[in-house]
Amino acid sequence: MIDTVAFDADDTLWQNEKFFQITQQSFESLLKDHSNTDDLGARLLAAEKRNLEVYGFGIKGFVLSMIETAIEVTDETLPPATVRQILEIGREMMAHPIELLPGAGDAVEAVSSNYRTVLLTKGDLFDQERKIAQSGLAKLFDHIEIVPQKSMRTYEEVFGRLGSGASQGLMVGNSLRSDVNPMLEAGGWAIYVAHPLTWEVEHAEVPNSNERFRQAKELREVPDLIKSLTVEARKPAGA
Ligand SMILES: [Mg+2]
């Protein structure tokens, strides 16, 4: 039986990585005249990975990683005006209007009529709250949870507190590393809805052999897929 369904938010319900990539392009053009590095993208990614444990996920950490990378690749000659421009492109990201993915509202609404429905997102509390408010989807959820990261323990804790445990829970998301694999590890169900622009850090192997793993091409397939799982779970053994 499945009693609680949680949706990831960034790149599952609304666009996110797209805005990081646009900002990264602006960052690269800001630094063009100050550095000869041709692997700026790789240097930035390395800084982001280094800093995840310190700053957590989100735009603020990304901005600090851009500044750190800029200082490195300019041998500490980065002009203060460029630092200010980096801060500005970060601020624009924080103010960017949210862009829902196709079918997001309908999928959540359909699921919420049959299951306890949760928005489970990781990252910066302030920014996630802004996006949730702007999305107009908040009223469709029974609970909203913003967590610093998503691990097996996160799923055990959240589904234990809000539902009847991870084994009767299902997670829908675009990240194999954050949404799918730790939920399966916790003994729950997971539906992977791939997004073409998923951040490199969120990649992992597709757990095709796990019997509680499913994949949907788009969000609008999710409500029927969950219904079919519930029927399957109700079948007596051997049926
Ligand atoms: Mg996501």
mmCIF file of N, CA and C in Angstrom, residues 1-9 12-13 104 106-121 137-138 140-145 150 155 158-173 179 183 188-193 219 221-230:
data_model
loop_
_atom_site.group_PDB
_atom_site.id
_atom_site.type_symbol
_atom_site.label_atom_id
_atom_site.label_comp_id
_atom_site.label_asym_id
_atom_site.label_seq_id
_atom_site.Cartn_x
_atom_site.Cartn_y
_atom_site.Cartn_z
ATOM 1 N N MET A 1 0.834 -1.214 0.000
ATOM 2 C CA MET A 1 0.000 0.000 0.000
ATOM 3 C C MET A 1 0.869 1.264 0.000
ATOM 4 N N ILE A 2 0.396 2.231 -0.719
ATOM 5 C CA ILE A 2 1.093 3.523 -0.719
ATOM 6 C C ILE A 2 0.135 4.541 -0.116
ATOM 7 N N ASP A 3 0.583 5.251 0.934
ATOM 8 C CA ASP A 3 -0.335 6.238 1.509
ATOM 9 C C ASP A 3 0.170 7.680 1.375
ATOM 10 N N THR A 4 1.475 7.831 1.126
ATOM 11 C CA THR A 4 2.030 9.188 1.063
ATOM 12 C C THR A 4 2.919 9.339 -0.168
ATOM 13 N N VAL A 5 2.684 10.390 -0.925
ATOM 14 C CA VAL A 5 3.471 10.657 -2.130
ATOM 15 C C VAL A 5 4.159 12.009 -1.976
ATOM 16 N N ALA A 6 5.472 12.036 -2.188
ATOM 17 C CA ALA A 6 6.195 13.306 -2.116
ATOM 18 C C ALA A 6 6.748 13.679 -3.488
ATOM 19 N N PHE A 7 6.655 14.943 -3.807
ATOM 20 C CA PHE A 7 7.210 15.475 -5.055
ATOM 21 C C PHE A 7 8.436 16.312 -4.747
ATOM 22 N N ASP A 8 9.498 16.114 -5.514
ATOM 23 C CA ASP A 8 10.612 17.046 -5.534
ATOM 24 C C ASP A 8 10.121 18.307 -6.254
ATOM 25 N N ALA A 9 10.821 19.425 -6.085
ATOM 26 C CA ALA A 9 10.352 20.666 -6.711
ATOM 27 C C ALA A 9 11.235 21.111 -7.889
ATOM 28 N N THR A 12 11.556 19.227 -11.219
ATOM 29 C CA THR A 12 10.484 18.235 -11.251
ATOM 30 C C THR A 12 9.168 18.978 -11.477
ATOM 31 N N LEU A 13 8.893 19.988 -10.652
ATOM 32 C CA LEU A 13 7.666 20.781 -10.812
ATOM 33 C C LEU A 13 7.923 22.088 -11.557
ATOM 34 N N ALA A 104 2.466 20.150 -14.285
ATOM 35 C CA ALA A 104 2.815 20.073 -12.857
ATOM 36 C C ALA A 104 1.572 20.180 -11.959
ATOM 37 N N ASP A 106 -1.648 19.811 -12.635
ATOM 38 C CA ASP A 106 -2.613 18.718 -12.819
ATOM 39 C C ASP A 106 -2.133 17.430 -12.154
ATOM 40 N N ALA A 107 -0.852 17.143 -12.291
ATOM 41 C CA ALA A 107 -0.322 15.906 -11.709
ATOM 42 C C ALA A 107 -0.442 15.941 -10.187
ATOM 43 N N VAL A 108 -0.051 17.052 -9.580
ATOM 44 C CA VAL A 108 -0.115 17.136 -8.111
ATOM 45 C C VAL A 108 -1.566 17.076 -7.651
ATOM 46 N N GLU A 109 -2.435 17.757 -8.372
ATOM 47 C CA GLU A 109 -3.844 17.772 -7.983
ATOM 48 C C GLU A 109 -4.445 16.361 -8.045
ATOM 49 N N ALA A 110 -4.164 15.645 -9.127
ATOM 50 C CA ALA A 110 -4.703 14.287 -9.275
ATOM 51 C C ALA A 110 -4.187 13.364 -8.172
ATOM 52 N N VAL A 111 -2.899 13.483 -7.849
ATOM 53 C CA VAL A 111 -2.332 12.621 -6.806
ATOM 54 C C VAL A 111 -2.918 12.983 -5.440
ATOM 55 N N SER A 112 -3.107 14.299 -5.211
ATOM 56 C CA SER A 112 -3.533 14.736 -3.876
ATOM 57 C C SER A 112 -4.975 14.334 -3.559
ATOM 58 N N SER A 113 -5.753 13.943 -4.570
ATOM 59 C CA SER A 113 -7.115 13.518 -4.258
ATOM 60 C C SER A 113 -7.137 12.077 -3.718
ATOM 61 N N ASN A 114 -6.034 11.357 -3.864
ATOM 62 C CA ASN A 114 -6.005 9.962 -3.390
ATOM 63 C C ASN A 114 -4.961 9.655 -2.315
ATOM 64 N N TYR A 115 -3.966 10.500 -2.189
ATOM 65 C CA TYR A 115 -2.864 10.200 -1.264
ATOM 66 C C TYR A 115 -2.507 11.450 -0.468
ATOM 67 N N ARG A 116 -1.914 11.229 0.718
ATOM 68 C CA ARG A 116 -1.321 12.353 1.437
ATOM 69 C C ARG A 116 -0.174 12.848 0.548
ATOM 70 N N THR A 117 -0.154 14.129 0.263
ATOM 71 C CA THR A 117 0.785 14.640 -0.741
ATOM 72 C C THR A 117 1.714 15.696 -0.134
ATOM 73 N N VAL A 118 2.997 15.517 -0.395
ATOM 74 C CA VAL A 118 4.025 16.328 0.254
ATOM 75 C C VAL A 118 4.925 16.955 -0.807
ATOM 76 N N LEU A 119 5.320 18.207 -0.580
ATOM 77 C CA LEU A 119 6.373 18.811 -1.392
ATOM 78 C C LEU A 119 7.659 18.652 -0.595
ATOM 79 N N LEU A 120 8.624 17.955 -1.165
ATOM 80 C CA LEU A 120 9.855 17.665 -0.424
ATOM 81 C C LEU A 120 11.036 18.149 -1.254
ATOM 82 N N THR A 121 11.575 19.282 -0.843
ATOM 83 C CA THR A 121 12.644 19.896 -1.638
ATOM 84 C C THR A 121 13.832 20.213 -0.747
ATOM 85 N N LEU A 137 1.176 26.369 -6.177
ATOM 86 C CA LEU A 137 0.864 24.954 -5.952
ATOM 87 C C LEU A 137 0.732 24.602 -4.468
ATOM 88 N N ALA A 138 1.118 25.548 -3.589
ATOM 89 C CA ALA A 138 1.203 25.231 -2.154
ATOM 90 C C ALA A 138 -0.099 24.644 -1.611
ATOM 91 N N LEU A 140 -2.167 22.705 -2.850
ATOM 92 C CA LEU A 140 -2.436 21.317 -3.245
ATOM 93 C C LEU A 140 -1.743 20.304 -2.336
ATOM 94 N N PHE A 141 -0.782 20.781 -1.532
ATOM 95 C CA PHE A 141 -0.001 19.859 -0.703
ATOM 96 C C PHE A 141 -0.518 19.821 0.725
ATOM 97 N N ASP A 142 -0.476 18.617 1.329
ATOM 98 C CA ASP A 142 -0.828 18.492 2.744
ATOM 99 C C ASP A 142 0.323 18.986 3.611
ATOM 100 N N HIS A 143 1.556 18.801 3.118
ATOM 101 C CA HIS A 143 2.728 19.236 3.881
ATOM 102 C C HIS A 143 3.794 19.758 2.924
ATOM 103 N N ILE A 144 4.576 20.705 3.426
ATOM 104 C CA ILE A 144 5.726 21.180 2.663
ATOM 105 C C ILE A 144 6.960 21.018 3.542
ATOM 106 N N GLU A 145 7.972 20.339 3.008
ATOM 107 C CA GLU A 145 9.182 20.076 3.773
ATOM 108 C C GLU A 145 10.374 20.606 2.984
ATOM 109 N N LYS A 150 18.931 15.374 0.883
ATOM 110 C CA LYS A 150 18.040 14.212 0.844
ATOM 111 C C LYS A 150 18.859 12.934 0.914
ATOM 112 N N TYR A 155 14.406 10.395 4.153
ATOM 113 C CA TYR A 155 13.166 9.749 3.715
ATOM 114 C C TYR A 155 12.543 8.931 4.841
ATOM 115 N N VAL A 158 11.028 11.712 7.245
ATOM 116 C CA VAL A 158 9.883 12.471 6.732
ATOM 117 C C VAL A 158 8.662 11.569 6.516
ATOM 118 N N PHE A 159 8.874 10.419 5.865
ATOM 119 C CA PHE A 159 7.727 9.532 5.616
ATOM 120 C C PHE A 159 7.247 8.872 6.909
ATOM 121 N N GLY A 160 8.161 8.712 7.885
ATOM 122 C CA GLY A 160 7.753 8.175 9.185
ATOM 123 C C GLY A 160 6.893 9.168 9.944
ATOM 124 N N ARG A 161 7.248 10.408 9.857
ATOM 125 C CA ARG A 161 6.538 11.456 10.601
ATOM 126 C C ARG A 161 5.208 11.801 9.932
ATOM 127 N N LEU A 162 5.194 11.865 8.592
ATOM 128 C CA LEU A 162 3.986 12.332 7.899
ATOM 129 C C LEU A 162 3.077 11.197 7.432
ATOM 130 N N GLY A 163 3.632 10.007 7.278
ATOM 131 C CA GLY A 163 2.835 8.882 6.788
ATOM 132 C C GLY A 163 3.080 7.648 7.633
ATOM 133 N N SER A 164 3.025 6.473 7.000
ATOM 134 C CA SER A 164 3.233 5.230 7.749
ATOM 135 C C SER A 164 4.612 4.652 7.475
ATOM 136 N N GLY A 165 5.582 5.502 7.183
ATOM 137 C CA GLY A 165 6.949 5.040 6.943
ATOM 138 C C GLY A 165 7.277 5.010 5.461
ATOM 139 N N ALA A 166 8.582 4.954 5.179
ATOM 140 C CA ALA A 166 9.047 4.997 3.781
ATOM 141 C C ALA A 166 8.507 3.835 2.965
ATOM 142 N N SER A 167 8.304 2.668 3.577
ATOM 143 C CA SER A 167 7.861 1.495 2.808
ATOM 144 C C SER A 167 6.469 1.713 2.209
ATOM 145 N N GLN A 168 5.708 2.639 2.774
ATOM 146 C CA GLN A 168 4.399 2.956 2.193
ATOM 147 C C GLN A 168 4.402 4.342 1.567
ATOM 148 N N GLY A 169 5.602 4.789 1.237
ATOM 149 C CA GLY A 169 5.738 6.105 0.632
ATOM 150 C C GLY A 169 6.285 6.014 -0.779
ATOM 151 N N LEU A 170 6.083 7.082 -1.536
ATOM 152 C CA LEU A 170 6.585 7.143 -2.909
ATOM 153 C C LEU A 170 7.146 8.535 -3.158
ATOM 154 N N MET A 171 8.320 8.576 -3.776
ATOM 155 C CA MET A 171 8.977 9.836 -4.086
ATOM 156 C C MET A 171 9.021 10.039 -5.593
ATOM 157 N N VAL A 172 8.643 11.229 -6.050
ATOM 158 C CA VAL A 172 8.683 11.566 -7.476
ATOM 159 C C VAL A 172 9.746 12.641 -7.672
ATOM 160 N N GLY A 173 10.715 12.411 -8.556
ATOM 161 C CA GLY A 173 11.709 13.455 -8.735
ATOM 162 C C GLY A 173 12.617 13.239 -9.935
ATOM 163 N N ASP A 179 16.597 11.981 -5.209
ATOM 164 C CA ASP A 179 15.182 11.622 -5.061
ATOM 165 C C ASP A 179 14.964 10.115 -5.112
ATOM 166 N N MET A 183 15.615 7.042 -1.588
ATOM 167 C CA MET A 183 14.259 6.602 -1.256
ATOM 168 C C MET A 183 14.134 5.087 -1.390
ATOM 169 N N GLY A 188 11.368 2.537 0.149
ATOM 170 C CA GLY A 188 10.170 3.130 -0.454
ATOM 171 C C GLY A 188 10.110 2.930 -1.965
ATOM 172 N N TRP A 189 9.082 3.519 -2.561
ATOM 173 C CA TRP A 189 8.905 3.519 -4.009
ATOM 174 C C TRP A 189 9.467 4.810 -4.580
ATOM 175 N N ALA A 190 9.914 4.772 -5.832
ATOM 176 C CA ALA A 190 10.405 5.998 -6.452
ATOM 177 C C ALA A 190 10.035 6.045 -7.933
ATOM 178 N N ILE A 191 9.560 7.193 -8.365
ATOM 179 C CA ILE A 191 9.318 7.426 -9.796
ATOM 180 C C ILE A 191 10.279 8.507 -10.270
ATOM 181 N N TYR A 192 11.059 8.142 -11.262
ATOM 182 C CA TYR A 192 12.062 9.045 -11.830
ATOM 183 C C TYR A 192 11.470 9.734 -13.055
ATOM 184 N N VAL A 193 11.391 11.069 -13.007
ATOM 185 C CA VAL A 193 10.946 11.834 -14.164
ATOM 186 C C VAL A 193 12.162 12.649 -14.617
ATOM 187 N N LEU A 219 5.512 14.296 -16.279
ATOM 188 C CA LEU A 219 4.773 14.393 -15.021
ATOM 189 C C LEU A 219 3.329 13.922 -15.159
ATOM 190 N N GLU A 221 2.097 11.493 -16.598
ATOM 191 C CA GLU A 221 1.915 10.032 -16.505
ATOM 192 C C GLU A 221 1.905 9.562 -15.049
ATOM 193 N N VAL A 222 2.358 10.438 -14.144
ATOM 194 C CA VAL A 222 2.615 10.002 -12.765
ATOM 195 C C VAL A 222 1.354 9.548 -12.009
ATOM 196 N N PRO A 223 0.231 10.288 -12.052
ATOM 197 C CA PRO A 223 -0.937 9.849 -11.264
ATOM 198 C C PRO A 223 -1.408 8.433 -11.621
ATOM 199 N N ASP A 224 -1.495 8.102 -12.909
ATOM 200 C CA ASP A 224 -1.944 6.757 -13.308
ATOM 201 C C ASP A 224 -0.920 5.682 -12.934
ATOM 202 N N LEU A 225 0.348 6.059 -13.053
ATOM 203 C CA LEU A 225 1.408 5.122 -12.686
ATOM 204 C C LEU A 225 1.304 4.770 -11.197
ATOM 205 N N ILE A 226 1.053 5.759 -10.371
ATOM 206 C CA ILE A 226 0.916 5.500 -8.922
ATOM 207 C C ILE A 226 -0.300 4.624 -8.661
ATOM 208 N N LYS A 227 -1.395 4.907 -9.363
ATOM 209 C CA LYS A 227 -2.602 4.092 -9.183
ATOM 210 C C LYS A 227 -2.317 2.627 -9.524
ATOM 211 N N SER A 228 -1.591 2.405 -10.625
ATOM 212 C CA SER A 228 -1.301 1.027 -11.032
ATOM 213 C C SER A 228 -0.423 0.328 -9.992
ATOM 214 N N LEU A 229 0.463 1.068 -9.338
ATOM 215 C CA LEU A 229 1.313 0.475 -8.298
ATOM 216 C C LEU A 229 0.487 0.062 -7.096
ATOM 217 N N THR A 230 -0.499 0.893 -6.754
ATOM 218 C CA THR A 230 -1.339 0.597 -5.593
ATOM 219 C C THR A 230 -2.117 -0.691 -5.835
#
